[in-house]
């Protein structure tokens, strides 16, 4: 990671780094030019009439007028901007804004696609954004759980299992003692699995990935076993109440933002608060600094008198509690009932969101919003009858993620001691 | 850096062990696994009792577990049939681990390999079996390998984390299979649900034991499995490429300074891992299923991660782990039929076995008797 100050190799290395950067800038340029062609030839030439985006619902107090966009003209404009951004990559100074250009280009391409799909029809933008936020909740919380434990140097593959355990416990206890009880139990169980993960990797020095995979297998086994063995006969055990949305006065009436952020249920507010608290904790408190030092260089931290083992135990347990809360969303926050393997890999997407977000809570939130957006886009677009097979629409976000990770986040660095057991001397 | 010191310690330790396998090594290799299986089964019984299954049924289900996995020709045939794809895909993941990469993408590679194999299997009539079967397997391996090589290439060229790209490639593969299965060219005639045409008879891996009983499903894939284990063992431990894989996995910096081609190693290791997973997929469609349907991978790609971990990323270890998991699966099916206990119990038992085997320290702490107290100091 650190280069030694020897003139020859460093100069050579610097030069080589530059060529990589140039190549990356050029690749980005080609991608942007490709998107420009796509926007012009397919989306521009292929759209007629006006795309109507509804921003308000009928009985909103402060109604905004519908957004009317002349489809073809808008898409040609987007194509022009994309072409400009693309060409810029090859000119002098093109290296400086590579990531930003790529991000902006992707966003513009999505906008052009939406306008093309909506041309001549109407589409509720607010509804989609609201669905985006909802879909992002479990991914955000999963990603946050990942951030919290990987920042202290514990790789957390077990997010999936912790989410599933939270969902299961939420449904079971929610059915027996009510929503709040279920939520608390889900958080406790999530924390318990966090503690187990910490015990396995810190005290018993099991390989971190093995420990995570084991927890996932175990939780999947137990929850599937109970739901097929017990729930089929005793249905009342799997019939939990659902948390209803809480309107925040005044703010909930804001157009677009109101339905998106201020008419949601507990889980959405909880996720936002947790991201804020985690960011403050990790980057603005002494405890957070200590936690991060444990993840970067445990021996140095130990030498300074930080208890590496205790720090790892605490942070990984808290990560588990966050994931347990996120898991409860699946049952108490959305359908009120547990199904086998209902997290369906979202924990792994949370893991991807964490890496995509560069091991930062806010980054994980942003990445989760992108995944959530893609998810809701795909669902809403089914209503619009586009000629593209829905499977390809469903694939698009994942392909975009690969492109973005390769182009933008490629050089993101995990905490230095991530995945290493620490043995006190 | 502390890592380097640890590395040297580990090297000395393993050298010493090879020179004189002491009692601890023997305990780790033999006693701990047996212990793990027994304790996991006991805890499985506790789980059954906790969910209101009476003691007699618990007994019956374990009898069924044994008889369904090794109790008859049919049981052994089922165990081996289930073990084949697990071992093949597990070998791929183990290879990735050896080269320092975590390939979560076996599931997707298996799907893509299986799809390619099924297309080859039904679209080329008139080929003799001796050509068609190897062709199907080859195409499956190639497709899986190329699909995985995408993740390897991305890692080598741009540094994109392989965990993220293989997860994304899995999700893409699910959608791609859903799409392909609805194409006229692939979908079975007269069906509206997504299901592929059946592979031709000339493309089916021949069944081996039909002369004993026409219902025995064991097929020629079992030779493929053993061949793959031997091949990967040879590749990893007897060839220069294998040495480069292992060196890059143990210490990428050192490998690079020694002049090894880091990028090439990554792409090749990933491609080979994908080829093995693709082979597992081809093996499933050509030996067991005869066609493809959504989710025909049935989670094998994820179970294979557990198999690779359990086998400690050693080819022969992976084979044993694959056989164990295959036995549990076959026995679990019997258990569900005979005792009415859900096969999901097997998932719990598998997880417990892995945790006990992966954590010898935990086993020693839980059961202090029966193990020698003295341990090599390097482990401390």
GROMACS .gro file of N, CA and C in nm, chain B residues 255-351:
model
  291
  680UNK      N    1   0.432  -1.328  -0.474
  680UNK     CA    2   0.417  -1.394  -0.604
  680UNK      C    3   0.448  -1.297  -0.716
  681UNK      N    4   0.405  -1.172  -0.698
  681UNK     CA    5   0.429  -1.073  -0.803
  681UNK      C    6   0.578  -1.043  -0.814
  682UNK      N    7   0.644  -1.031  -0.697
  682UNK     CA    8   0.787  -1.000  -0.700
  682UNK      C    9   0.866  -1.115  -0.758
  683UNK      N   10   0.811  -1.238  -0.744
  683UNK     CA   11   0.880  -1.353  -0.801
  683UNK      C   12   0.856  -1.363  -0.951
  684UNK      N   13   0.786  -1.267  -1.007
  684UNK     CA   14   0.767  -1.263  -1.152
  684UNK      C   15   0.648  -1.340  -1.202
  685UNK      N   16   0.555  -1.374  -1.113
  685UNK     CA   17   0.437  -1.446  -1.159
  685UNK      C   18   0.337  -1.347  -1.220
  686UNK      N   19   0.263  -1.397  -1.318
  686UNK     CA   20   0.174  -1.308  -1.391
  686UNK      C   21   0.041  -1.302  -1.316
  687UNK      N   22   0.030  -1.202  -1.229
  687UNK     CA   23  -0.085  -1.196  -1.137
  687UNK      C   24  -0.218  -1.196  -1.213
  688UNK      N   25  -0.227  -1.112  -1.317
  688UNK     CA   26  -0.354  -1.101  -1.389
  688UNK      C   27  -0.393  -1.232  -1.453
  689UNK      N   28  -0.294  -1.296  -1.517
  689UNK     CA   29  -0.320  -1.421  -1.586
  689UNK      C   30  -0.366  -1.528  -1.486
  690UNK      N   31  -0.297  -1.531  -1.371
  690UNK     CA   32  -0.332  -1.629  -1.269
  690UNK      C   33  -0.477  -1.611  -1.226
  691UNK      N   34  -0.516  -1.485  -1.205
  691UNK     CA   35  -0.653  -1.459  -1.161
  691UNK      C   36  -0.754  -1.506  -1.265
  692UNK      N   37  -0.731  -1.468  -1.391
  692UNK     CA   38  -0.828  -1.504  -1.495
  692UNK      C   39  -0.834  -1.655  -1.512
  693UNK      N   40  -0.716  -1.720  -1.513
  693UNK     CA   41  -0.714  -1.865  -1.533
  693UNK      C   42  -0.780  -1.938  -1.416
  694UNK      N   43  -0.748  -1.896  -1.294
  694UNK     CA   44  -0.805  -1.963  -1.178
  694UNK      C   45  -0.957  -1.949  -1.178
  695UNK      N   46  -1.002  -1.830  -1.207
  695UNK     CA   47  -1.146  -1.806  -1.210
  695UNK      C   48  -1.210  -1.886  -1.322
  696UNK      N   49  -1.147  -1.885  -1.440
  696UNK     CA   50  -1.202  -1.958  -1.554
  696UNK      C   51  -1.211  -2.107  -1.525
  697UNK      N   52  -1.106  -2.163  -1.465
  697UNK     CA   53  -1.107  -2.306  -1.432
  697UNK      C   54  -1.216  -2.337  -1.330
  698UNK      N   55  -1.227  -2.249  -1.230
  698UNK     CA   56  -1.330  -2.269  -1.128
  698UNK      C   57  -1.467  -2.270  -1.194
  699UNK      N   58  -1.489  -2.175  -1.286
  699UNK     CA   59  -1.617  -2.169  -1.355
  699UNK      C   60  -1.639  -2.290  -1.443
  700UNK      N   61  -1.530  -2.339  -1.505
  700UNK     CA   62  -1.543  -2.457  -1.591
  700UNK      C   63  -1.590  -2.577  -1.508
  701UNK      N   64  -1.536  -2.589  -1.386
  701UNK     CA   65  -1.578  -2.701  -1.302
  701UNK      C   66  -1.724  -2.687  -1.263
  702UNK      N   67  -1.766  -2.564  -1.229
  702UNK     CA   68  -1.907  -2.543  -1.196
  702UNK      C   69  -1.995  -2.569  -1.318
  703UNK      N   70  -1.949  -2.523  -1.436
  703UNK     CA   71  -2.024  -2.547  -1.559
  703UNK      C   72  -2.037  -2.697  -1.587
  704UNK      N   73  -1.927  -2.768  -1.559
  704UNK     CA   74  -1.928  -2.913  -1.575
  704UNK      C   75  -2.032  -2.977  -1.483
  705UNK      N   76  -2.040  -2.923  -1.360
  705UNK     CA   77  -2.141  -2.974  -1.266
  705UNK      C   78  -2.280  -2.951  -1.324
  706UNK      N   79  -2.302  -2.835  -1.385
  706UNK     CA   80  -2.433  -2.806  -1.445
  706UNK      C   81  -2.462  -2.900  -1.562
  707UNK      N   82  -2.361  -2.919  -1.648
  707UNK     CA   83  -2.378  -3.008  -1.763
  707UNK      C   84  -2.408  -3.149  -1.715
  708UNK      N   85  -2.337  -3.189  -1.611
  708UNK     CA   86  -2.356  -3.321  -1.551
  708UNK      C   87  -2.500  -3.338  -1.501
  709UNK      N   88  -2.555  -3.233  -1.442
  709UNK     CA   89  -2.692  -3.242  -1.391
  709UNK      C   90  -2.792  -3.259  -1.505
  710UNK      N   91  -2.779  -3.175  -1.609
  710UNK     CA   92  -2.880  -3.183  -1.716
  710UNK      C   93  -2.862  -3.309  -1.799
  711UNK      N   94  -2.738  -3.353  -1.813
  711UNK     CA   95  -2.717  -3.468  -1.901
  711UNK      C   96  -2.726  -3.601  -1.826
  712UNK      N   97  -2.704  -3.599  -1.694
  712UNK     CA   98  -2.704  -3.725  -1.620
  712UNK      C   99  -2.826  -3.746  -1.533
  713UNK      N  100  -2.887  -3.636  -1.484
  713UNK     CA  101  -2.994  -3.651  -1.386
  713UNK      C  102  -3.127  -3.596  -1.436
  714UNK      N  103  -3.125  -3.467  -1.476
  714UNK     CA  104  -3.252  -3.400  -1.504
  714UNK      C  105  -3.301  -3.423  -1.647
  715UNK      N  106  -3.208  -3.424  -1.742
  715UNK     CA  107  -3.247  -3.444  -1.881
  715UNK      C  108  -3.303  -3.320  -1.948
  716UNK      N  109  -3.319  -3.211  -1.873
  716UNK     CA  110  -3.373  -3.086  -1.928
  716UNK      C  111  -3.341  -2.975  -1.830
  717UNK      N  112  -3.376  -2.852  -1.868
  717UNK     CA  113  -3.351  -2.740  -1.778
  717UNK      C  114  -3.483  -2.672  -1.746
  718UNK      N  115  -3.497  -2.627  -1.622
  718UNK     CA  116  -3.614  -2.550  -1.581
  718UNK      C  117  -3.564  -2.440  -1.489
  719UNK      N  118  -3.645  -2.339  -1.455
  719UNK     CA  119  -3.592  -2.230  -1.373
  719UNK      C  120  -3.537  -2.285  -1.242
  720UNK      N  121  -3.421  -2.236  -1.203
  720UNK     CA  122  -3.363  -2.278  -1.076
  720UNK      C  123  -3.324  -2.424  -1.073
  721UNK      N  124  -3.284  -2.482  -1.189
  721UNK     CA  125  -3.245  -2.623  -1.187
  721UNK      C  126  -3.114  -2.644  -1.112
  722UNK      N  127  -3.046  -2.532  -1.080
  722UNK     CA  128  -2.921  -2.545  -1.004
  722UNK      C  129  -2.950  -2.588  -0.860
  723UNK      N  130  -3.071  -2.559  -0.810
  723UNK     CA  131  -3.115  -2.609  -0.679
  723UNK      C  132  -3.018  -2.577  -0.566
  724UNK      N  133  -2.951  -2.463  -0.574
  724UNK     CA  134  -2.863  -2.424  -0.463
  724UNK      C  135  -2.734  -2.502  -0.454
  725UNK      N  136  -2.704  -2.587  -0.553
  725UNK     CA  137  -2.580  -2.667  -0.548
  725UNK      C  138  -2.459  -2.575  -0.541
  726UNK      N  139  -2.465  -2.463  -0.615
  726UNK     CA  140  -2.351  -2.372  -0.617
  726UNK      C  141  -2.321  -2.314  -0.481
  727UNK      N  142  -2.424  -2.298  -0.396
  727UNK     CA  143  -2.400  -2.244  -0.262
  727UNK      C  144  -2.357  -2.355  -0.167
  728UNK      N  145  -2.421  -2.473  -0.179
  728UNK     CA  146  -2.377  -2.586  -0.098
  728UNK      C  147  -2.231  -2.619  -0.126
  729UNK      N  148  -2.191  -2.596  -0.252
  729UNK     CA  149  -2.053  -2.628  -0.290
  729UNK      C  150  -1.953  -2.541  -0.213
  730UNK      N  151  -1.994  -2.421  -0.176
  730UNK     CA  152  -1.904  -2.337  -0.095
  730UNK      C  153  -1.877  -2.409   0.036
  731UNK      N  154  -1.983  -2.461   0.097
  731UNK     CA  155  -1.966  -2.534   0.222
  731UNK      C  156  -1.880  -2.658   0.201
  732UNK      N  157  -1.900  -2.725   0.088
  732UNK     CA  158  -1.820  -2.845   0.060
  732UNK      C  159  -1.672  -2.809   0.049
  733UNK      N  160  -1.643  -2.700  -0.022
  733UNK     CA  161  -1.503  -2.660  -0.039
  733UNK      C  162  -1.442  -2.623   0.096
  734UNK      N  163  -1.518  -2.553   0.179
  734UNK     CA  164  -1.467  -2.514   0.310
  734UNK      C  165  -1.442  -2.637   0.397
  735UNK      N  166  -1.541  -2.727   0.394
  735UNK     CA  167  -1.531  -2.848   0.475
  735UNK      C  168  -1.412  -2.932   0.431
  736UNK      N  169  -1.389  -2.938   0.300
  736UNK     CA  170  -1.276  -3.014   0.248
  736UNK      C  171  -1.145  -2.941   0.260
  737UNK      N  172  -1.147  -2.827   0.328
  737UNK     CA  173  -1.027  -2.745   0.348
  737UNK      C  174  -0.955  -2.716   0.218
  738UNK      N  175  -1.032  -2.699   0.111
  738UNK     CA  176  -0.979  -2.661  -0.020
  738UNK      C  177  -0.874  -2.759  -0.071
  739UNK      N  178  -0.877  -2.881  -0.023
  739UNK     CA  179  -0.787  -2.984  -0.074
  739UNK      C  180  -0.871  -3.079  -0.159
  740UNK      N  181  -0.823  -3.115  -0.282
  740UNK     CA  182  -0.908  -3.194  -0.372
  740UNK      C  183  -0.967  -3.318  -0.307
  741UNK      N  184  -0.884  -3.395  -0.235
  741UNK     CA  185  -0.938  -3.517  -0.176
  741UNK      C  186  -1.033  -3.484  -0.061
  742UNK      N  187  -1.002  -3.379   0.012
  742UNK     CA  188  -1.093  -3.334   0.117
  742UNK      C  189  -1.227  -3.294   0.059
  743UNK      N  190  -1.222  -3.224  -0.055
  743UNK     CA  191  -1.347  -3.183  -0.120
  743UNK      C  192  -1.428  -3.307  -0.161
  744UNK      N  193  -1.358  -3.409  -0.211
  744UNK     CA  194  -1.429  -3.532  -0.250
  744UNK      C  195  -1.500  -3.592  -0.129
  745UNK      N  196  -1.427  -3.602  -0.016
  745UNK     CA  197  -1.490  -3.659   0.104
  745UNK      C  198  -1.608  -3.574   0.150
  746UNK      N  199  -1.588  -3.441   0.150
  746UNK     CA  200  -1.696  -3.353   0.192
  746UNK      C  201  -1.816  -3.366   0.098
  747UNK      N  202  -1.787  -3.376  -0.033
  747UNK     CA  203  -1.895  -3.392  -0.130
  747UNK      C  204  -1.972  -3.521  -0.105
  748UNK      N  205  -1.897  -3.628  -0.075
  748UNK     CA  206  -1.964  -3.756  -0.047
  748UNK      C  207  -2.050  -3.745   0.079
  749UNK      N  208  -1.996  -3.678   0.182
  749UNK     CA  209  -2.072  -3.662   0.306
  749UNK      C  210  -2.202  -3.585   0.281
  750UNK      N  211  -2.188  -3.473   0.207
  750UNK     CA  212  -2.307  -3.393   0.180
  750UNK      C  213  -2.405  -3.469   0.091
  751UNK      N  214  -2.351  -3.543  -0.005
  751UNK     CA  215  -2.437  -3.624  -0.091
  751UNK      C  216  -2.513  -3.727  -0.008
  752UNK      N  217  -2.442  -3.790   0.087
  752UNK     CA  218  -2.505  -3.890   0.173
  752UNK      C  219  -2.615  -3.826   0.258
  753UNK      N  220  -2.586  -3.709   0.313
  753UNK     CA  221  -2.686  -3.642   0.396
  753UNK      C  222  -2.810  -3.608   0.313
  754UNK      N  223  -2.785  -3.566   0.188
  754UNK     CA  224  -2.897  -3.528   0.104
  754UNK      C  225  -2.983  -3.649   0.069
  755UNK      N  226  -2.916  -3.756   0.026
  755UNK     CA  227  -2.991  -3.878  -0.010
  755UNK      C  228  -3.063  -3.932   0.113
  756UNK      N  229  -2.991  -3.936   0.227
  756UNK     CA  230  -3.054  -3.986   0.349
  756UNK      C  231  -3.167  -3.896   0.394
  757UNK      N  232  -3.151  -3.766   0.375
  757UNK     CA  233  -3.254  -3.671   0.415
  757UNK      C  234  -3.384  -3.693   0.338
  758UNK      N  235  -3.370  -3.726   0.210
  758UNK     CA  236  -3.492  -3.753   0.131
  758UNK      C  237  -3.566  -3.874   0.186
  759UNK      N  238  -3.487  -3.977   0.219
  759UNK     CA  239  -3.546  -4.098   0.276
  759UNK      C  240  -3.614  -4.067   0.410
  760UNK      N  241  -3.546  -3.981   0.487
  760UNK     CA  242  -3.597  -3.943   0.619
  760UNK      C  243  -3.733  -3.875   0.607
  761UNK      N  244  -3.743  -3.788   0.506
  761UNK     CA  245  -3.868  -3.716   0.486
  761UNK      C  246  -3.981  -3.814   0.452
  762UNK      N  247  -3.948  -3.914   0.370
  762UNK     CA  248  -4.050  -4.009   0.330
  762UNK      C  249  -4.088  -4.101   0.447
  763UNK      N  250  -3.986  -4.158   0.514
  763UNK     CA  251  -4.012  -4.261   0.616
  763UNK      C  252  -4.069  -4.203   0.745
  764UNK      N  253  -4.010  -4.090   0.791
  764UNK     CA  254  -4.045  -4.042   0.924
  764UNK      C  255  -4.126  -3.913   0.921
  765UNK      N  256  -4.143  -3.856   0.802
  765UNK     CA  257  -4.219  -3.732   0.793
  765UNK      C  258  -4.150  -3.612   0.854
  766UNK      N  259  -4.017  -3.622   0.870
  766UNK     CA  260  -3.942  -3.507   0.922
  766UNK      C  261  -3.887  -3.429   0.803
  767UNK      N  262  -3.906  -3.299   0.805
  767UNK     CA  263  -3.869  -3.216   0.691
  767UNK      C  264  -3.720  -3.228   0.658
  768UNK      N  265  -3.690  -3.232   0.528
  768UNK     CA  266  -3.552  -3.246   0.483
  768UNK      C  267  -3.469  -3.125   0.523
  769UNK      N  268  -3.535  -3.015   0.559
  769UNK     CA  269  -3.461  -2.895   0.601
  769UNK      C  270  -3.375  -2.920   0.724
  770UNK      N  271  -3.409  -3.026   0.800
  770UNK     CA  272  -3.327  -3.062   0.915
  770UNK      C  273  -3.183  -3.088   0.872
  771UNK      N  274  -3.167  -3.142   0.750
  771UNK     CA  275  -3.033  -3.172   0.699
  771UNK      C  276  -2.948  -3.045   0.693
  772UNK      N  277  -3.013  -2.933   0.656
  772UNK     CA  278  -2.940  -2.806   0.651
  772UNK      C  279  -2.880  -2.772   0.787
  773UNK      N  280  -2.957  -2.793   0.893
  773UNK     CA  281  -2.907  -2.764   1.027
  773UNK      C  282  -2.788  -2.854   1.058
  774UNK      N  283  -2.804  -2.984   1.028
  774UNK     CA  284  -2.696  -3.078   1.060
  774UNK      C  285  -2.570  -3.043   0.982
  775UNK      N  286  -2.586  -3.009   0.853
  775UNK     CA  287  -2.469  -2.973   0.772
  775UNK      C  288  -2.396  -2.854   0.832
  776UNK      N  289  -2.473  -2.751   0.872
  776UNK     CA  290  -2.410  -2.631   0.929
  776UNK      C  291  -2.335  -2.666   1.056
   0.00000   0.00000   0.00000
